[in-house]
Tab-separated table of C-alpha atoms in Angstrom:
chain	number	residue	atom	x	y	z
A	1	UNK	CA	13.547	-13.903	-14.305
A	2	UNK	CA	13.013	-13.396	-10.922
A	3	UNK	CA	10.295	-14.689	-8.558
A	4	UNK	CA	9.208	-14.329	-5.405
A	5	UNK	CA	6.466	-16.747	-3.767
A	6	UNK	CA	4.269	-16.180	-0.653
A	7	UNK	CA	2.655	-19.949	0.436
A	8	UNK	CA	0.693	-18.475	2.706
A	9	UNK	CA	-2.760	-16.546	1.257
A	10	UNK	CA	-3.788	-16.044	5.294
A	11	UNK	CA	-2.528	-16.323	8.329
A	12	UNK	CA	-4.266	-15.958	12.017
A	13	UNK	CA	-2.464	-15.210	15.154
A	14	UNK	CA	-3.281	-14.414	18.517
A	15	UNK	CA	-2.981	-11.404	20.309
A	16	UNK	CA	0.684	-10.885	21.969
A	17	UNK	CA	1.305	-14.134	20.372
A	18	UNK	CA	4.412	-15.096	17.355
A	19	UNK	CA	3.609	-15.414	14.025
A	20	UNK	CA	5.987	-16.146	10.838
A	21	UNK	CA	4.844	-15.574	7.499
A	22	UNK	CA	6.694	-17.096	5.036
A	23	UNK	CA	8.494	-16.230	1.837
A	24	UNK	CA	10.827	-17.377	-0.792
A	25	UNK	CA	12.335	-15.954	-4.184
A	26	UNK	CA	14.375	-17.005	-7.129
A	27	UNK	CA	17.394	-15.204	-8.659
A	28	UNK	CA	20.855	-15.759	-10.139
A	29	UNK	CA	21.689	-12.694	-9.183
A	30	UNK	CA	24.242	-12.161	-5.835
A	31	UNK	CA	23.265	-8.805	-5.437
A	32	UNK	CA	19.945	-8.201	-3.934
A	33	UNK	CA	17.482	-6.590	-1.507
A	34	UNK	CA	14.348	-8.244	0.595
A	35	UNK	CA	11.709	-6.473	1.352
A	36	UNK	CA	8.471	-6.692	3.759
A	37	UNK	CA	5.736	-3.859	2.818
A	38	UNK	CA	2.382	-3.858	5.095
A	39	UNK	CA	-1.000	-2.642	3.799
A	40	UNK	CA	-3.171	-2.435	6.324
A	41	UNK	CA	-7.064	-2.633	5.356
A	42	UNK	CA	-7.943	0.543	3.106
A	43	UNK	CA	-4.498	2.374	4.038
A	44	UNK	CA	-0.803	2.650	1.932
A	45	UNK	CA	1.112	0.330	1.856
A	46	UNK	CA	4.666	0.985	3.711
A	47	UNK	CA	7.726	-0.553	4.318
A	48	UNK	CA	7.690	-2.998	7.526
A	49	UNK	CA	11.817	-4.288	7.197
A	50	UNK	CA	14.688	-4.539	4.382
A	51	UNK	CA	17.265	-6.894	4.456
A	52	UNK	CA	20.617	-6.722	2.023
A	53	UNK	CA	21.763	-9.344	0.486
A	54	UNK	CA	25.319	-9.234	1.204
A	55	UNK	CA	24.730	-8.698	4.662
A	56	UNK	CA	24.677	-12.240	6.833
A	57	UNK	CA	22.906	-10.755	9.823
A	58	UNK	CA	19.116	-10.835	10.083
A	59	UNK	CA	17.607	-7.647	9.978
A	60	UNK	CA	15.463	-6.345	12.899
A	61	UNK	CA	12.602	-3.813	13.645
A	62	UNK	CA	11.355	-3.824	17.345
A	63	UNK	CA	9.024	-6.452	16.882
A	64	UNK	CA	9.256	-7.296	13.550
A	65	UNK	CA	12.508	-9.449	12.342
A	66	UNK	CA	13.608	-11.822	9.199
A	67	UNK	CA	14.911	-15.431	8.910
A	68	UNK	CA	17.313	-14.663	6.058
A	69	UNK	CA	18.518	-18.155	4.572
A	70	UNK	CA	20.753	-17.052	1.607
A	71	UNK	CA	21.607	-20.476	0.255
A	72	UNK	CA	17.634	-21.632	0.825
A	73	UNK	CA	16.683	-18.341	-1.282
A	74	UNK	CA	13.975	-17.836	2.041
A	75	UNK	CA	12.943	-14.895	3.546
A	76	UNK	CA	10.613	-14.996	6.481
A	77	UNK	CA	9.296	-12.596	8.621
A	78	UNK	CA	8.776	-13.162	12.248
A	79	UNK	CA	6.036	-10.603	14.092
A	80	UNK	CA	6.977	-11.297	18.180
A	81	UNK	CA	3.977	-9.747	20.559
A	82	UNK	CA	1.274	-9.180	17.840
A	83	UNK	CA	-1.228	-6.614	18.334
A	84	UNK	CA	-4.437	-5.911	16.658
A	85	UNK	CA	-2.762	-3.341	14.594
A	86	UNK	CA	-0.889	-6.042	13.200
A	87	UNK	CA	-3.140	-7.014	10.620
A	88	UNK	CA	-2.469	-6.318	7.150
A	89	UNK	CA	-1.994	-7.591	4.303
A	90	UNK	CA	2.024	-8.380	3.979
A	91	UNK	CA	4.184	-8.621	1.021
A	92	UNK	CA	7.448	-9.894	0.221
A	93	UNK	CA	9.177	-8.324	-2.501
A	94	UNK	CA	13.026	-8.163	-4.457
A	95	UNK	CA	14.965	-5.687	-5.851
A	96	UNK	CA	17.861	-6.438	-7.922
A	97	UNK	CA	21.355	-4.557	-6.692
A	98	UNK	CA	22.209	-1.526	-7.639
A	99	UNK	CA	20.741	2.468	-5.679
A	100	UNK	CA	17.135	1.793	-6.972
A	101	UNK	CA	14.917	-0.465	-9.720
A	102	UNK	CA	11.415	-1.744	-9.620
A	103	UNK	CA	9.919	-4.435	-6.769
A	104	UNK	CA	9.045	-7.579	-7.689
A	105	UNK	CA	6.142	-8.825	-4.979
A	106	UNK	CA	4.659	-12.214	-3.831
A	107	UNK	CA	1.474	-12.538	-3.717
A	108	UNK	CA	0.864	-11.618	-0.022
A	109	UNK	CA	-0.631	-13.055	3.261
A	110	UNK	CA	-3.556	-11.889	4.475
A	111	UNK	CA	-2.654	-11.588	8.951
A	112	UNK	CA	-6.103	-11.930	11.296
A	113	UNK	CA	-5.171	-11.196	14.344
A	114	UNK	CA	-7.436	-12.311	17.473
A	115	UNK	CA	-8.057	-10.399	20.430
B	1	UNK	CA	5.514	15.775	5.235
B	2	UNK	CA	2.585	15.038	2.857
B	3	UNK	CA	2.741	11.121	0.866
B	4	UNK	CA	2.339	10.041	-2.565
B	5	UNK	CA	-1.176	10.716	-3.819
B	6	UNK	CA	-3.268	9.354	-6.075
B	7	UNK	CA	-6.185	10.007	-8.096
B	8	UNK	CA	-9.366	8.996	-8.153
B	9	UNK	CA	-9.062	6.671	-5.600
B	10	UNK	CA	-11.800	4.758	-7.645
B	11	UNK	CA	-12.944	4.693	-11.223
B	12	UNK	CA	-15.897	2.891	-12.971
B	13	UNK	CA	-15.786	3.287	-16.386
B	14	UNK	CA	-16.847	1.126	-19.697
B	15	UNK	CA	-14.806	-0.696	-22.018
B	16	UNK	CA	-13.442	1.271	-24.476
B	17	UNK	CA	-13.489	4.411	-22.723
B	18	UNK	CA	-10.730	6.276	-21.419
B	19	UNK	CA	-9.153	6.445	-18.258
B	20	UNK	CA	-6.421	8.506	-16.808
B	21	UNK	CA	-5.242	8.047	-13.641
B	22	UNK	CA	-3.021	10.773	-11.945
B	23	UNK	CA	0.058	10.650	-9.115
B	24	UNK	CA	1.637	13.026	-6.927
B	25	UNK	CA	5.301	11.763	-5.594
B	26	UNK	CA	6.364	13.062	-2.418
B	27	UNK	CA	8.071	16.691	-3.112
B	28	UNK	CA	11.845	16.527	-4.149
B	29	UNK	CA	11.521	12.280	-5.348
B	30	UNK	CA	12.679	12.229	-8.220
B	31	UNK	CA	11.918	8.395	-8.822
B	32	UNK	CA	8.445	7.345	-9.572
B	33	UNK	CA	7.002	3.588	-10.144
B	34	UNK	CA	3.639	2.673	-11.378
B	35	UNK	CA	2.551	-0.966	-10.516
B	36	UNK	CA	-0.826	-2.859	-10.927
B	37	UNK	CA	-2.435	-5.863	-8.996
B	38	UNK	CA	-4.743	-7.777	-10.918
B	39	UNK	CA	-7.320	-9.622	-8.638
B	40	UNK	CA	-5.461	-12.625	-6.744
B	41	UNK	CA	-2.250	-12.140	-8.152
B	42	UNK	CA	0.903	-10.387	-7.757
B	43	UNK	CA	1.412	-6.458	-7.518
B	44	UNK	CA	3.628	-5.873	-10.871
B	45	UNK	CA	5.876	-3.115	-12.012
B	46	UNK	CA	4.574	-1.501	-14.855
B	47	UNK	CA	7.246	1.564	-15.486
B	48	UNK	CA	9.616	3.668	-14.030
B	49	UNK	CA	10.341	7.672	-13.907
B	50	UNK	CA	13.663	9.438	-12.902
B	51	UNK	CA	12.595	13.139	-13.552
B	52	UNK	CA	10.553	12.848	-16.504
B	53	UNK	CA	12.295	10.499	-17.860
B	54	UNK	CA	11.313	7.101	-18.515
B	55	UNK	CA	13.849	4.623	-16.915
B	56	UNK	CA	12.316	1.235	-17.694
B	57	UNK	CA	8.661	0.495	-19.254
B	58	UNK	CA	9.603	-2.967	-19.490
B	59	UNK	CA	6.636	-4.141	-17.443
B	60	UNK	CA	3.766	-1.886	-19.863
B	61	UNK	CA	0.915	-4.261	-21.135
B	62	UNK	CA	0.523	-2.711	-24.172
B	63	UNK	CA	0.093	0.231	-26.376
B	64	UNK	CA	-2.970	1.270	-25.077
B	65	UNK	CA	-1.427	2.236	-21.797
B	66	UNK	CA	0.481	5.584	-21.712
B	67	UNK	CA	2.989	7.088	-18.843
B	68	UNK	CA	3.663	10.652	-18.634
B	69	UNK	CA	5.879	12.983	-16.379
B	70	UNK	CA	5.837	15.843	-17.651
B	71	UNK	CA	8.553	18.504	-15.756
B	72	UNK	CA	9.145	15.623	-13.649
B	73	UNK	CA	6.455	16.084	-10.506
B	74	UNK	CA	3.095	14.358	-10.905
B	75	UNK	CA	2.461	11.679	-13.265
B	76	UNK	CA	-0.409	9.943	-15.157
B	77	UNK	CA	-1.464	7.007	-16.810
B	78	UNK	CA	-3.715	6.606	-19.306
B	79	UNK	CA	-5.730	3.164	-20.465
B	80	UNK	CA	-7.176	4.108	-23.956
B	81	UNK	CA	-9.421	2.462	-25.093
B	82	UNK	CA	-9.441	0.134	-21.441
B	83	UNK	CA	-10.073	-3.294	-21.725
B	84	UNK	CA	-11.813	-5.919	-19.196
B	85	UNK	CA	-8.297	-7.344	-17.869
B	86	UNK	CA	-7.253	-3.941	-17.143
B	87	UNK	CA	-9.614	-4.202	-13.884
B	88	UNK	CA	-7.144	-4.231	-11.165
B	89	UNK	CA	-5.386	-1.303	-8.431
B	90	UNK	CA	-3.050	1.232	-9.623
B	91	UNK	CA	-0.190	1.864	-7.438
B	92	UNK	CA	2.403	4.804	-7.719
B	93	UNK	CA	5.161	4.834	-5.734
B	94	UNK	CA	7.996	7.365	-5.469
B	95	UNK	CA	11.451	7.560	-3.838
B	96	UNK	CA	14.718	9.565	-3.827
B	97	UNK	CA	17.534	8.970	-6.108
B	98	UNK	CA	20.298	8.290	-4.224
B	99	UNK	CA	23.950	6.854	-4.596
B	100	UNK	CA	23.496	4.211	-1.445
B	101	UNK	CA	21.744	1.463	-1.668
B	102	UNK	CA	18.488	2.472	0.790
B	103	UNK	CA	16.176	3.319	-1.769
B	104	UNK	CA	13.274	3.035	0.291
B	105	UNK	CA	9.665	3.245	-2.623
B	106	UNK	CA	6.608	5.242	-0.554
B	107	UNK	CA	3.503	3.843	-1.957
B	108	UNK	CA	0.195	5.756	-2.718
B	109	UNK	CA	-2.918	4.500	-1.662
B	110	UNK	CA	-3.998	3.570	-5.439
B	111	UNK	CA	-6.403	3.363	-7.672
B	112	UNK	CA	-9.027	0.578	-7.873
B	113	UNK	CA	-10.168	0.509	-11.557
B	114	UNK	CA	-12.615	-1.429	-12.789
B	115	UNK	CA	-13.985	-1.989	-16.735
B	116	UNK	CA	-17.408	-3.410	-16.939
């Protein structure tokens, strides 16, 4: 079965500073998707970047971008220039291949982010 | 563009009562996932509509929880009779089919349920 493991419960980062929040998974399976969702406090939770597996480029989203180390099975998120807005709490998640199928999350990191 | 829904957004209720909880998927997604996150742990997938039909209920607890979709637009779930490890948020989420590979899931906001 798969897994996917978030080390990090929380994470603090400074205003306009980098953070990466890390995140690893487990499958067998060659034919994937990564996913980072964002919940900010007492909002929905939507989706912050998605990376394919067959794709060897690291995905980007203005700020936000991914470490994508196939062979490592890691998947971290880098946040460049954080802003208060920023803070959430993050999840990793997999989806198996194939047009569409259930996530399977990581436990999350709660992000602080100081002014 | 209104987003997936969810109702209540919080329930109290005893064990062994009933619960239903209720979820209204963007207009024209025909997918629809229910997950729960127990206190401190993962979010997990508990089923999976395409229309009203149920696509995988693999990740259901039990018999006492039951998924319906009738005509394929909202959705509940109902804990009967709940139990105290049913405490936890309800997610829906709800996406287009589609033949690429982009699926993107829009979450609702849940619903925090708790069984005292």
């Amino acid at each position: 079965a798969q897994t996917v493991t978030q080390s990090q419960p929380e994470m603090s980062v400074q205003e306009a500073e980098t953070v990466t929040l890390s995140c690893t998974y487990d499958t067998s399976e060659s034919d994937y998707y990564l996913f980072w969702y964002k919940q900010p406090p007492s909002r929905q939770m939507i989706l912050v970047i998605r990376q394919e597996a067959y794709k060897q480029q690291n995905a980007t989203e203005n700020r936000f971008s991914v470490n994508f180390q196939k062979a490592a099975k890691s998947f971290s998120l880098k946040i460049s220039d954080s802003q208060l807005g920023d803070a959430a709490m993050y999840f990793c998640a997999y989806r198996r291949g194939g047009s569409q199928g259930n996530l399977i999350f990581g436990k999350g990191t709660k992000l602080s982010v100081k002014p | 563009e209104a987003g997936v829904t969810q109702f209540p957004s919080h329930s109290v209720i005893e064990k062994g009562q009933t619960v239903t909880l209720r979820c209204d998927p963007i207009s024209g997604h025909d997918n629809l996932y229910w997950y729960r996150r127990v206190m401190g742990k993962e979010i997990k997938f508990l089923l999976h509509f395409v229309k009203e039909s149920k696509q995988d209920e693999s990740g259901m607890p039990n018999n006492r929880f039951l998924a319906e979709r009738t005509g394929g637009t909202y959705s509940t779930l109902k804990v009967q009779p709940a139990e105290l490890e049913d405490s936890g948020v309800y997610f829906c989420a709800s996406s287009q089919v589609t033949p690429r590979p982009q699926e993107t899931q829009y979450f609702g906001p849940g619903t925090r349920l708790l069984v005292l």
